[in-house]
Coordinates of C-alpha atoms in Angstrom, one line a residue:
Chain A
M1 CA 8.2 22.5 -13.8
G2 CA 8.3 20.5 -17.6
V3 CA 5.4 18.5 -16.9
A4 CA 3.0 17.9 -20.0
K5 CA 0.1 19.5 -20.1
L6 CA -2.4 17.2 -21.8
P7 CA -5.5 17.3 -23.6
K8 CA -8.9 17.1 -21.4
A9 CA -9.3 14.0 -23.8
A10 CA -7.2 12.5 -21.5
R11 CA -8.5 12.4 -18.3
V12 CA -11.7 10.8 -18.6
K13 CA -12.5 6.9 -17.5
G14 CA -11.2 5.0 -19.8
N15 CA -8.6 2.7 -20.5
F16 CA -5.7 0.9 -18.6
I17 CA -3.0 3.9 -20.5
E18 CA -5.2 7.2 -20.3
R19 CA -5.9 5.9 -16.7
T20 CA -2.5 6.0 -15.3
L21 CA -1.9 8.6 -18.0
A22 CA -4.9 10.6 -15.8
S23 CA -3.2 9.5 -12.5
L24 CA 0.4 10.9 -13.3
V25 CA -0.5 14.2 -15.4
S26 CA -3.4 15.7 -11.8
A27 CA 0.2 14.8 -9.7
S28 CA 1.8 17.3 -11.2
E29 CA -1.2 19.8 -11.8
Y30 CA -1.5 19.4 -7.8
A31 CA 2.6 20.3 -7.9
A32 CA 2.2 23.1 -9.9
S33 CA -0.8 24.3 -8.9
A34 CA 0.5 24.4 -5.0
E35 CA 4.2 25.7 -6.3
A36 CA 0.6 29.1 -8.1
L37 CA -0.4 29.2 -4.6
A38 CA 2.7 29.0 -2.5
A39 CA 4.5 32.2 -4.9
S40 CA 1.2 34.1 -3.8
G41 CA 1.3 37.0 -1.6
G42 CA -1.2 35.7 1.0
A43 CA -1.6 35.6 4.6
L44 CA 0.2 32.3 5.5
Q45 CA 2.5 32.6 2.6
R46 CA 4.0 35.4 4.7
V47 CA 4.4 34.3 7.6
D48 CA 7.7 32.2 8.5
P49 CA 8.1 28.4 7.4
R50 CA 9.0 27.0 10.9
V51 CA 6.5 29.0 11.7
K52 CA 4.2 27.7 9.6
V53 CA 5.2 23.9 9.9
F54 CA 5.6 23.7 13.6
G55 CA 1.8 25.5 14.2
L56 CA 0.5 23.9 11.5
F57 CA 2.5 20.0 13.2
A58 CA 0.9 21.3 16.5
L59 CA -3.1 21.9 15.6
I60 CA -2.4 18.2 13.4
V61 CA -1.1 16.8 16.3
I62 CA -4.0 18.7 18.3
V63 CA -6.5 17.3 16.2
A64 CA -6.5 13.8 16.7
A65 CA -5.4 13.7 20.0
S66 CA -8.8 15.9 20.9
H67 CA -11.4 14.2 22.6
G68 CA -14.5 16.5 21.2
L69 CA -16.1 17.2 17.9
S70 CA -16.6 20.7 19.1
A71 CA -12.9 21.3 19.5
I72 CA -12.1 19.5 15.6
G73 CA -15.0 21.6 14.5
A74 CA -13.7 24.5 15.9
L75 CA -9.5 23.8 14.5
F76 CA -11.7 23.1 10.9
V77 CA -13.5 26.9 11.0
A78 CA -9.9 27.9 12.1
A79 CA -8.3 26.3 8.9
L80 CA -11.2 27.6 6.7
A81 CA -10.6 30.8 7.1
M82 CA -7.0 30.7 6.7
A83 CA -7.6 29.8 3.5
L84 CA -9.5 31.8 2.5
T85 CA -7.5 35.0 3.7
S86 CA -4.3 32.9 2.3
R87 CA -5.9 33.0 -1.4
V88 CA -6.3 29.0 -1.2
R89 CA -9.3 28.7 -2.7
L90 CA -12.8 26.4 -1.5
R91 CA -13.4 25.3 -4.9
R92 CA -9.9 23.8 -5.3
L93 CA -9.7 22.5 -1.3
A94 CA -13.0 20.6 -2.1
G95 CA -11.9 20.1 -4.7
W96 CA -8.3 17.8 -3.9
V97 CA -9.4 17.6 -0.3
W98 CA -12.7 17.7 1.2
L99 CA -14.1 15.1 -1.7
P100 CA -11.6 12.2 -2.2
V101 CA -11.4 12.6 2.5
L102 CA -15.5 11.3 2.3
F103 CA -15.4 9.6 -0.3
F104 CA -12.5 7.9 1.0
T105 CA -13.0 8.3 5.5
G106 CA -17.3 8.6 4.4
T107 CA -17.0 4.4 2.9
V108 CA -15.2 3.8 6.0
A109 CA -17.4 5.6 8.4
A110 CA -21.1 5.2 7.4
P111 CA -20.8 0.9 8.0
A112 CA -20.3 2.1 11.6
I113 CA -23.1 4.1 12.1
F114 CA -25.6 1.1 12.8
L115 CA -23.0 -1.5 13.8
T116 CA -21.3 0.7 16.5
P117 CA -23.4 -0.6 19.2
G118 CA -26.1 1.6 21.7
A119 CA -28.1 3.6 22.1
P120 CA -30.3 3.1 19.1
V121 CA -31.5 6.8 17.4
F122 CA -33.5 5.1 14.9
S123 CA -34.4 1.5 14.0
S124 CA -35.5 0.4 10.7
G125 CA -37.1 -3.3 11.5
I126 CA -33.5 -4.3 9.7
L127 CA -30.7 -1.6 10.6
T128 CA -30.4 0.5 13.7
I129 CA -29.3 4.0 13.9
T130 CA -27.2 4.8 17.0
Q131 CA -26.2 7.4 18.8
Q132 CA -22.3 5.8 19.4
G133 CA -22.2 4.9 15.5
L134 CA -23.0 8.9 14.7
R135 CA -20.4 10.0 17.1
S136 CA -17.6 7.6 16.2
A137 CA -18.6 8.7 12.2
A138 CA -18.3 12.1 13.0
F139 CA -15.1 11.8 14.2
L140 CA -13.5 9.7 11.8
I141 CA -14.0 12.5 9.7
S142 CA -14.5 15.1 10.8
R143 CA -11.0 14.3 11.8
A144 CA -10.1 12.5 9.1
E145 CA -11.8 16.2 7.0
T146 CA -9.8 18.9 9.6
A147 CA -6.3 17.3 9.1
A148 CA -5.9 16.6 6.0
T149 CA -6.8 20.7 5.5
L150 CA -4.3 22.2 7.8
S151 CA -1.8 19.9 5.9
A152 CA -3.3 20.3 2.4
L153 CA -3.3 24.1 3.8
L154 CA 1.0 23.9 4.7
V155 CA 2.0 23.0 1.2
L156 CA -0.5 24.4 -0.3
T157 CA 0.6 28.3 1.2
T158 CA 4.9 27.0 1.6
P159 CA 7.7 26.2 -1.8
W160 CA 8.9 22.6 -0.6
P161 CA 12.0 23.3 -0.7
W162 CA 11.1 25.8 2.6
V163 CA 9.5 22.8 4.3
L164 CA 12.3 21.0 3.4
K165 CA 14.4 23.9 5.4
S166 CA 12.5 24.3 7.9
L167 CA 12.1 20.7 9.1
R168 CA 16.5 21.3 10.4
T169 CA 15.3 23.8 13.2
F170 CA 13.1 20.3 14.3
R171 CA 16.6 18.4 14.2
C172 CA 15.6 16.3 11.4
P173 CA 18.5 14.3 10.0
V174 CA 19.9 16.2 7.6
V175 CA 20.4 13.3 5.0
L176 CA 16.5 13.3 5.3
V177 CA 16.1 16.0 4.1
V178 CA 18.7 16.2 1.6
I179 CA 17.1 12.5 0.7
L180 CA 13.0 14.4 0.1
G181 CA 14.2 17.1 -1.2
M182 CA 16.2 15.1 -4.1
T183 CA 13.1 12.9 -3.8
Y184 CA 10.6 15.3 -4.9
R185 CA 13.2 16.9 -7.3
Y186 CA 13.4 13.9 -9.3
I187 CA 9.6 12.2 -9.0
F188 CA 8.6 15.6 -11.5
V189 CA 11.9 13.8 -13.9
I190 CA 10.5 9.9 -13.3
L191 CA 7.3 11.7 -13.9
E192 CA 7.7 12.8 -17.1
S193 CA 9.4 10.3 -18.4
A194 CA 6.2 8.0 -17.2
L195 CA 4.2 10.1 -19.2
D196 CA 6.5 9.4 -22.5
M197 CA 6.4 6.0 -22.1
F198 CA 2.7 6.6 -22.2
E199 CA 1.6 8.4 -23.8
S200 CA 3.6 7.0 -26.8
R201 CA 2.7 3.7 -26.3
K202 CA -1.2 5.3 -26.1
S203 CA 0.0 7.3 -30.1
R204 CA 0.9 3.7 -31.8
T205 CA -1.8 1.4 -29.4
V206 CA -4.8 1.6 -32.3
G207 CA -8.2 -1.0 -31.1
V208 CA -8.1 -2.3 -27.3
L209 CA -5.2 -3.8 -26.2
E210 CA -6.2 -7.7 -24.7
Q211 CA -5.8 -8.0 -21.0
A212 CA -2.9 -9.8 -20.6
D213 CA -1.0 -7.8 -23.3
R214 CA -2.2 -4.8 -20.5
R215 CA -0.9 -6.2 -17.8
R216 CA 2.8 -7.1 -20.0
L217 CA 2.6 -3.2 -21.1
A218 CA 1.9 -2.1 -17.2
T219 CA 4.9 -4.0 -15.8
A220 CA 7.1 -3.2 -18.8
S221 CA 6.9 0.2 -18.4
A222 CA 7.2 0.3 -15.3
G223 CA 10.4 -1.9 -15.4
V224 CA 11.7 0.2 -17.7
L225 CA 11.0 3.2 -15.8
L226 CA 13.0 0.8 -13.0
S227 CA 16.4 0.7 -15.2
K228 CA 15.8 4.0 -16.2
S229 CA 15.4 5.4 -12.5
L230 CA 19.0 3.2 -11.8
Q231 CA 20.7 4.5 -14.5
L232 CA 19.2 8.3 -13.4
S233 CA 20.7 8.1 -10.2
G234 CA 23.9 6.8 -11.3
E235 CA 24.2 9.5 -13.8
V236 CA 23.3 12.6 -10.8
H237 CA 26.3 10.2 -8.1
L238 CA 28.1 10.6 -10.7
A239 CA 27.2 14.4 -11.2
M240 CA 27.0 15.3 -7.6
Q241 CA 30.8 13.9 -7.3
S242 CA 32.2 16.2 -10.5
R243 CA 31.1 18.4 -8.2
G244 CA 33.0 18.3 -4.5
F245 CA 30.0 16.1 -3.2
R246 CA 32.6 13.2 -0.6
G247 CA 29.1 12.5 1.5
E248 CA 28.6 14.9 3.8
V249 CA 25.5 17.4 3.6
H250 CA 24.8 20.4 4.4
V251 CA 22.0 22.7 4.0
M252 CA 21.6 27.0 3.3
Q253 CA 19.9 28.5 5.9
D254 CA 19.2 31.7 6.2
F255 CA 15.0 31.9 7.9
S256 CA 14.9 35.1 10.2
A257 CA 11.6 35.8 12.7
K258 CA 9.5 38.6 11.7
A259 CA 7.2 40.9 14.2
R260 CA 5.0 38.9 12.2
D261 CA 5.8 35.7 12.2
W262 CA 5.8 35.7 16.9
C263 CA 2.4 36.7 16.1
W264 CA 1.1 34.0 14.1
L265 CA 3.5 31.4 16.4
G266 CA 0.7 33.2 19.5
G267 CA -1.5 32.4 17.1
F268 CA -1.1 29.6 17.0
A269 CA -0.3 28.8 20.8
A270 CA -3.6 30.4 20.9
V271 CA -5.8 28.2 19.6
G272 CA -4.2 24.9 19.8
V273 CA -4.5 25.3 23.6
A274 CA -8.2 26.4 23.6
A275 CA -9.2 23.6 21.1
G276 CA -7.1 21.2 23.6
W277 CA -8.2 22.9 26.4
I278 CA -12.3 22.1 24.6
G279 CA -11.3 18.8 23.2
R280 CA -9.9 17.5 26.7
Chain B
M1 CA -3.2 0.8 3.2
H2 CA -1.7 4.6 3.1
I3 CA -3.4 5.2 6.5
P4 CA -4.8 8.8 7.0
D5 CA -4.7 11.2 9.9
G6 CA -7.3 10.0 12.3
Y7 CA -7.7 6.6 11.8
L8 CA -5.4 6.3 14.5
S9 CA -4.5 7.2 17.9
P10 CA -1.8 9.6 18.6
S11 CA -0.3 7.5 21.1
T12 CA -0.7 4.4 18.8
C13 CA 1.1 6.3 16.0
A14 CA 3.7 7.3 18.7
G15 CA 4.0 3.7 19.2
L16 CA 4.4 2.6 15.8
C17 CA 7.0 5.4 15.1
A18 CA 9.8 4.1 17.9
A19 CA 8.9 0.3 17.0
A20 CA 9.9 1.4 13.6
A21 CA 12.7 3.8 13.9
P22 CA 15.4 1.0 15.5
F23 CA 14.5 0.0 11.7
W24 CA 15.4 3.1 10.6
Y25 CA 18.4 3.7 12.1
V26 CA 19.9 0.2 10.8
A27 CA 19.1 0.5 7.9
L28 CA 20.7 3.8 7.6
Q29 CA 23.3 3.0 9.1
R30 CA 24.2 -0.2 6.8
M31 CA 23.7 2.0 3.6
K32 CA 25.8 5.1 4.7
R33 CA 28.1 2.3 5.1
A34 CA 27.4 0.2 2.0
L35 CA 26.7 3.4 -0.9
H36 CA 29.0 6.3 1.1
T37 CA 28.1 8.6 -2.1
R38 CA 25.4 7.2 -3.0
L39 CA 23.7 6.3 -0.6
V40 CA 21.6 10.0 -1.2
P41 CA 21.1 9.9 -5.2
L42 CA 20.1 5.9 -5.0
L43 CA 17.5 6.6 -2.3
S44 CA 16.8 9.6 -3.6
V45 CA 15.7 8.1 -7.5
F46 CA 14.4 4.8 -6.2
A47 CA 12.2 6.4 -4.6
A48 CA 11.3 9.2 -6.7
F49 CA 10.6 5.7 -9.0
S50 CA 8.4 4.4 -5.6
F51 CA 6.3 6.8 -5.9
I52 CA 5.0 6.3 -9.3
V53 CA 4.7 3.4 -9.0
M54 CA 2.3 2.6 -6.9
M55 CA -0.2 5.5 -9.2
F56 CA -0.3 3.4 -12.6
N57 CA -3.4 1.2 -12.5
L58 CA -2.6 -2.2 -13.0
P59 CA -5.4 -4.2 -14.8
L60 CA -6.2 -7.5 -12.9
P61 CA -7.2 -11.2 -14.1
G62 CA -11.1 -10.6 -14.2
G63 CA -11.3 -7.0 -15.4
T64 CA -10.8 -5.4 -12.8
T65 CA -7.5 -2.3 -11.9
G66 CA -5.6 -2.1 -8.6
H67 CA -2.7 0.5 -7.5
A68 CA 0.0 -1.0 -6.0
T69 CA 2.7 -0.5 -3.2
G70 CA 6.3 -1.5 -5.5
V71 CA 7.1 -2.2 -2.0
A72 CA 8.6 -5.8 -3.1
V73 CA 10.6 -4.9 -6.4
A74 CA 12.3 -1.8 -4.8
A75 CA 13.4 -4.9 -1.9
I76 CA 14.7 -7.3 -4.7
V77 CA 15.9 -4.6 -6.4
L78 CA 18.0 -3.3 -3.8
G79 CA 17.7 -5.8 -0.5
P80 CA 15.5 -4.8 2.9
W81 CA 17.8 -2.3 4.5
A82 CA 17.3 0.1 1.7
S83 CA 14.4 0.1 0.9
I84 CA 13.3 0.9 3.8
L85 CA 14.9 3.9 3.9
A86 CA 13.3 4.5 -0.2
I87 CA 9.7 3.1 1.1
T88 CA 9.7 5.4 4.2
T89 CA 11.0 8.6 2.1
A90 CA 8.0 7.6 -0.7
L91 CA 5.5 7.5 1.8
I92 CA 6.9 11.1 3.7
I93 CA 6.0 12.7 0.5
Q94 CA 3.4 11.1 -0.6
A95 CA 1.9 12.7 2.7
L96 CA 4.1 15.8 3.3
F97 CA 2.6 16.3 -0.1
F98 CA -0.1 15.0 -2.1
G99 CA -1.6 14.5 1.4
D100 CA -1.8 10.3 1.1
G101 CA -1.9 9.0 4.2
G102 CA -2.0 11.3 6.8
I103 CA 1.6 13.0 8.5
T104 CA 1.2 12.3 11.7
A105 CA 0.8 8.0 10.6
I106 CA 3.4 8.8 9.2
G107 CA 5.7 6.5 11.6
A108 CA 2.5 3.3 11.8
N109 CA 2.4 3.2 7.2
S110 CA 6.2 2.8 6.9
F111 CA 5.7 0.3 9.9
N112 CA 3.6 -2.0 8.2
M113 CA 4.6 -0.7 4.2
A114 CA 8.5 -0.6 4.5
I115 CA 9.2 -2.6 7.0
I116 CA 6.5 -5.5 7.5
G117 CA 6.7 -4.9 3.9
S118 CA 9.9 -4.2 2.4
L119 CA 11.6 -8.2 4.5
T120 CA 8.9 -10.1 4.8
A121 CA 9.1 -9.4 0.4
W122 CA 13.2 -9.8 0.9
A123 CA 13.4 -13.5 3.6
V124 CA 9.8 -14.6 0.7
Y125 CA 11.7 -13.7 -1.7
R126 CA 15.2 -15.5 -0.5
L127 CA 13.2 -18.5 0.9
V128 CA 10.8 -19.5 -2.4
S129 CA 13.9 -18.2 -5.3
G130 CA 16.7 -20.0 -3.8
R131 CA 20.5 -20.5 -5.2
S132 CA 18.4 -20.4 -8.2
A133 CA 19.7 -18.9 -11.6
I134 CA 19.4 -15.3 -12.4
E135 CA 16.9 -16.2 -15.1
S136 CA 14.8 -19.1 -13.9
P137 CA 11.3 -19.2 -13.9
R138 CA 10.7 -19.7 -10.2
R139 CA 12.8 -16.1 -9.3
V140 CA 9.4 -14.8 -11.2
F141 CA 7.3 -17.0 -8.8
A142 CA 9.1 -15.8 -6.0
A143 CA 8.7 -12.1 -6.9
A144 CA 5.1 -13.3 -6.8
C145 CA 4.3 -15.1 -3.9
A146 CA 7.0 -11.9 -2.7
G147 CA 5.2 -9.3 -3.9
Y148 CA 1.3 -11.1 -2.6
V149 CA 3.0 -11.9 0.9
S150 CA 4.3 -8.8 1.7
I151 CA 1.1 -6.8 1.2
N152 CA -0.6 -9.5 3.4
L153 CA 0.8 -9.0 5.4
A154 CA 1.5 -5.6 5.4
A155 CA -2.0 -5.2 5.4
L156 CA -3.0 -7.4 8.5
A157 CA -0.8 -4.8 10.4
A158 CA -2.1 -2.0 9.5
A159 CA -6.1 -4.0 10.6
L160 CA -4.5 -4.9 13.6
E161 CA -4.0 -1.2 14.3
F162 CA -7.4 -0.9 13.0
G163 CA -8.7 -3.8 15.2
I164 CA -7.5 -2.4 18.9
Q165 CA -8.5 1.2 18.3
P166 CA -12.2 0.3 19.9
L167 CA -11.3 -1.3 22.8
L168 CA -8.4 1.5 23.8
F169 CA -10.1 4.3 22.2
H170 CA -13.9 5.5 23.1
D171 CA -14.9 8.7 25.3
A172 CA -17.6 8.1 28.0
S173 CA -20.3 7.3 26.2
G174 CA -18.2 4.5 24.9
A175 CA -18.0 5.8 21.3
P176 CA -15.0 5.2 19.5
L177 CA -13.0 8.5 19.5
Y178 CA -10.5 6.8 16.5
A179 CA -11.0 3.5 13.4
P180 CA -14.3 2.2 15.3
Y181 CA -14.8 -1.1 13.9
P182 CA -12.9 -4.4 16.7
L183 CA -10.4 -7.2 15.6
K184 CA -13.4 -9.3 13.9
I185 CA -14.9 -6.1 11.3
A186 CA -11.6 -5.0 11.0
L187 CA -9.5 -7.6 10.0
P188 CA -11.7 -9.0 7.4
A189 CA -12.5 -5.8 6.5
M190 CA -9.0 -5.4 5.3
M191 CA -8.0 -8.2 4.5
I192 CA -10.3 -9.7 1.5
G193 CA -9.9 -6.5 -0.4
H194 CA -5.7 -7.4 0.1
L195 CA -6.4 -10.5 -0.7
T196 CA -8.3 -10.4 -3.6
V197 CA -7.6 -7.0 -5.5
A198 CA -4.3 -5.3 -3.3
G199 CA -1.9 -8.6 -2.9
L200 CA -3.3 -9.0 -7.1
A201 CA -1.7 -5.7 -7.6
E202 CA 1.1 -6.7 -5.9
L203 CA 1.9 -10.1 -7.2
V204 CA 1.4 -9.1 -10.6
I205 CA 4.0 -5.8 -10.8
S206 CA 6.6 -8.1 -8.7
A207 CA 6.3 -10.4 -11.3
G208 CA 6.3 -8.2 -13.8
V209 CA 8.8 -6.4 -13.5
V210 CA 10.8 -9.8 -12.9
A211 CA 10.2 -11.1 -15.4
Y212 CA 11.0 -8.4 -16.8
L213 CA 14.7 -7.0 -15.5
Q214 CA 15.6 -11.0 -16.7
K215 CA 15.3 -10.7 -19.5
A216 CA 16.8 -6.5 -20.1
D217 CA 18.2 -6.6 -17.5
P218 CA 19.2 -9.7 -15.2
A219 CA 22.5 -7.7 -13.4
L220 CA 20.0 -5.5 -11.4
L221 CA 18.6 -9.3 -9.3
T222 CA 21.7 -9.7 -8.5
T223 CA 21.8 -7.9 -5.7
T224 CA 18.5 -10.5 -3.2
A225 CA 20.4 -13.3 -5.1
P226 CA 24.3 -13.8 -3.9
G227 CA 23.9 -17.5 -4.1
A228 CA 22.7 -17.8 -7.7
A229 CA 23.3 -20.5 -9.5
K230 CA 25.5 -18.7 -13.0
A231 CA 23.5 -20.8 -15.7
P232 CA 20.0 -21.7 -16.0
V233 CA 18.7 -25.0 -14.6
G234 CA 16.9 -25.8 -17.3
V235 CA 13.1 -25.1 -19.3
G236 CA 10.5 -26.4 -19.3
W237 CA 9.6 -29.5 -17.2
K238 CA 13.2 -29.9 -16.2
S239 CA 13.2 -27.4 -14.3
T240 CA 9.9 -28.5 -13.2
K241 CA 11.1 -32.0 -11.9
P242 CA 12.3 -31.0 -7.8
L243 CA 8.5 -30.0 -7.8
W244 CA 6.9 -33.3 -9.8
F245 CA 9.0 -35.3 -7.0
A246 CA 7.8 -33.5 -3.5
L247 CA 3.9 -34.1 -5.4
A248 CA 4.7 -37.6 -5.8
A249 CA 5.7 -36.7 -1.9
L250 CA 2.7 -35.4 -0.6
M251 CA 0.0 -37.6 -2.2
I252 CA 1.8 -40.5 -0.6
L253 CA 1.8 -39.0 2.7
T254 CA -1.9 -38.3 2.1
P255 CA -3.2 -41.3 4.4
L256 CA -2.3 -39.1 7.6
G257 CA -4.6 -37.1 7.2
I258 CA -6.7 -40.1 8.5
L259 CA -4.5 -39.4 11.6
A260 CA -6.1 -35.9 12.1
A261 CA -9.0 -36.9 15.4
G262 CA -12.2 -34.6 15.6
S263 CA -13.4 -32.6 12.3
A264 CA -13.2 -30.0 10.7
W265 CA -14.7 -26.5 11.5
G266 CA -18.0 -26.0 9.0
E267 CA -16.8 -29.1 7.3
W268 CA -20.2 -30.8 8.4
A269 CA -22.7 -33.2 6.2
P270 CA -26.5 -32.8 7.2
E271 CA -26.0 -36.3 8.9
D272 CA -24.4 -35.1 10.9
F273 CA -26.4 -33.3 12.8
G274 CA -28.2 -36.9 14.1
N275 CA -25.2 -38.9 14.3
A276 CA -25.0 -38.8 17.9
A277 CA -20.2 -38.8 17.9
A278 CA -19.8 -36.8 15.1
R279 CA -22.5 -33.7 17.3
Q280 CA -19.4 -34.0 20.3
Q281 CA -16.9 -33.5 17.9
I282 CA -18.4 -30.0 16.2
A283 CA -19.6 -29.6 20.0
A284 CA -15.8 -29.7 21.1
V285 CA -15.2 -27.5 18.0
S286 CA -17.2 -24.9 18.8
G287 CA -16.9 -23.6 21.9
N288 CA -18.7 -26.4 23.8
V289 CA -22.4 -25.1 22.0
A290 CA -24.5 -27.7 21.6
P291 CA -25.5 -28.0 16.8
P292 CA -28.7 -27.6 16.1
A293 CA -30.9 -30.8 16.6
A294 CA -32.5 -31.1 12.8
A295 CA -29.8 -30.6 10.0
P296 CA -30.1 -26.4 9.2
V297 CA -32.4 -26.5 6.2
G298 CA -30.2 -24.8 3.8
I299 CA -27.6 -27.5 3.9
A300 CA -30.2 -30.0 4.2
R301 CA -31.3 -28.7 0.5
L302 CA -27.6 -27.3 -1.2
A303 CA -26.2 -31.1 -0.2
S304 CA -28.1 -32.4 -2.1
V305 CA -27.9 -30.7 -5.2
W306 CA -24.1 -32.4 -5.7
T307 CA -23.4 -36.0 -4.9
A308 CA -19.6 -36.2 -4.8
P309 CA -18.2 -39.3 -7.2
M310 CA -15.3 -40.2 -4.2
P311 CA -17.7 -38.2 -1.2
R312 CA -15.4 -37.7 1.5
Y313 CA -11.9 -39.8 -0.5
A314 CA -13.4 -42.2 0.2
P315 CA -14.2 -43.8 -3.1
P316 CA -17.2 -46.2 -3.1
F317 CA -15.8 -49.5 -3.9
L318 CA -12.8 -48.8 -2.0
R319 CA -12.0 -50.8 1.7
S320 CA -8.9 -49.3 2.6
P321 CA -9.8 -46.0 3.8
S322 CA -6.1 -45.2 3.3
F323 CA -6.4 -46.5 -0.7
G324 CA -9.0 -44.3 -1.1
Y325 CA -7.2 -40.9 0.4
L326 CA -4.4 -42.0 -1.9
L327 CA -6.1 -42.2 -4.7
S328 CA -8.3 -39.3 -4.1
A329 CA -4.7 -36.8 -4.2
I330 CA -3.4 -39.0 -7.3
A331 CA -7.4 -38.2 -8.9
G332 CA -7.8 -35.1 -7.6
S333 CA -3.7 -33.8 -8.9
G334 CA -4.3 -35.5 -12.4
L335 CA -7.8 -33.4 -12.7
T336 CA -5.3 -30.5 -11.9
I337 CA -3.2 -30.8 -14.0
L338 CA -5.1 -32.0 -17.1
V339 CA -7.5 -28.6 -16.7
F340 CA -4.3 -25.7 -16.1
L341 CA -3.3 -28.6 -19.8
S342 CA -5.8 -28.3 -21.0
A343 CA -6.7 -24.4 -20.9
G344 CA -2.5 -24.1 -22.5
W345 CA -3.8 -25.4 -24.8
A346 CA -7.1 -23.3 -25.4
S347 CA -5.4 -20.8 -24.6
R348 CA -1.9 -21.1 -27.8
S349 CA -4.1 -22.5 -29.6
F350 CA -6.8 -19.1 -29.6
R351 CA -3.4 -16.9 -30.6
R352 CA -2.4 -19.2 -32.7
Q353 CA -5.8 -18.7 -34.5
R354 CA -5.6 -14.8 -34.1
E355 CA -2.4 -14.5 -35.3

């Protein structure tokens, strides 16, 4: 990946340079961990990416369409089972997916417990918890958690280029697939530039910057990064042209489904149909 | 702003995806024609840039920090169509790889941020910047407006999408299946955060990047400034001359306010509750709901805390209401300008002292 690793101290909550550095580093760490996990030999890692993309996307749609909490719960259990058999540690899932989703969606859903009109379950004078409020909060949180877990499983068990190649199987425009692939690549190039810029600035900064100076620094950094990005796109364009690129894009496809992949497809279909039937 | 999975029903997501499709198609066709072989590298690198900028932690006035989407910067530098494609690409990668925004909500997020955001930012920027020179401070102001308005319109669209969910999708017991809040809660809840923190973050990044590019790389601002004046139209007070004329014209027109009939909702004085004509006006603008017989205790108590020197734009020493309005406009504008001049002077002195 080539992304510089920062010492732990830089990740603590500090000034805006440190916080920006921390979010840039956490993105690169997530990507590096995802690549390492995708290369390990778990159950989902061995499945044909096309089957995985289709199966997991279908389950996410069923989670979104389900009208029953038990169906969403069953799909969450299925996602947990897939994670465990694919060597995705639950602690990692909790840190990357469950806690951030719970924090965000929980904050959004909590007031619904009191604000949704319906049959009272508990009343303390000012606040009344309603059955409908509890159900609606449970729907929101369980849907968000389950869908996020399923989409994380896809990325944590499949190298990104394979995900993109699989999208071609589903008639995704080739130009979009290529742009997505190149964007992913250049995210890390620009991420490295941004990290270098902020780290060098941090190493030259003594004392505390004024609010206006911090703002100026952040916007100027974005401006520098913009100029560098556009310059980079020109260089990439010339490099592509020199290699014979004339606007036509071709993607190599060499996936071949085996008996195991068909079994997984059948498994996805069975779980999906069962969950769809329970949650209809 | 990034809508996760589970907040919108599949049919809403499908509808918004269908609404976004023509924009994606037109944008792709236009960009293919305009860029040809440059399309892929330019969009890829710019989408990557947008992705990184969304991670910047921006210090905002008031001591808080916020994240911007950078959609106005994209629309100003690339134009609206390329911006639609670049921001959509960044959103797809965020949803698929980093779990920021839902996979089923990619169409909705793209419709709100990439399409509404880019087109609004471009339109506001072009409208406000006019034919001003690339280096003109007016373009910084235009970028600030573009960032602020675009992110707020995108948030408004998201709030509307959230707000219709409980109306359309609930189970047999009446429990909402998706976003649980009706429009009357979803709209203020989304808009308060965006009109203050998120809008400010977008304003800061858009204005800041344009101000930086004006000095460092003005060529990047020419795509969306086809009729820009060749040389700066002026600096300092000279460049604000049209604004002074506009301010004077608005002051002269202030007596038109007297022509407005009825009462402004919520701007009532305690004595209005005891006045039959005023009571009628209050009821008329409140859906024919009669106001309380007497002024509420809170209004009555707080109304006596401060007495304005020119109550209701009618200085007590003047008989003519029109002249009262005009004088109030002059006094108000004068005081505002004085406050800003004093603040500017104080800031300059403080900076000089520190140096």
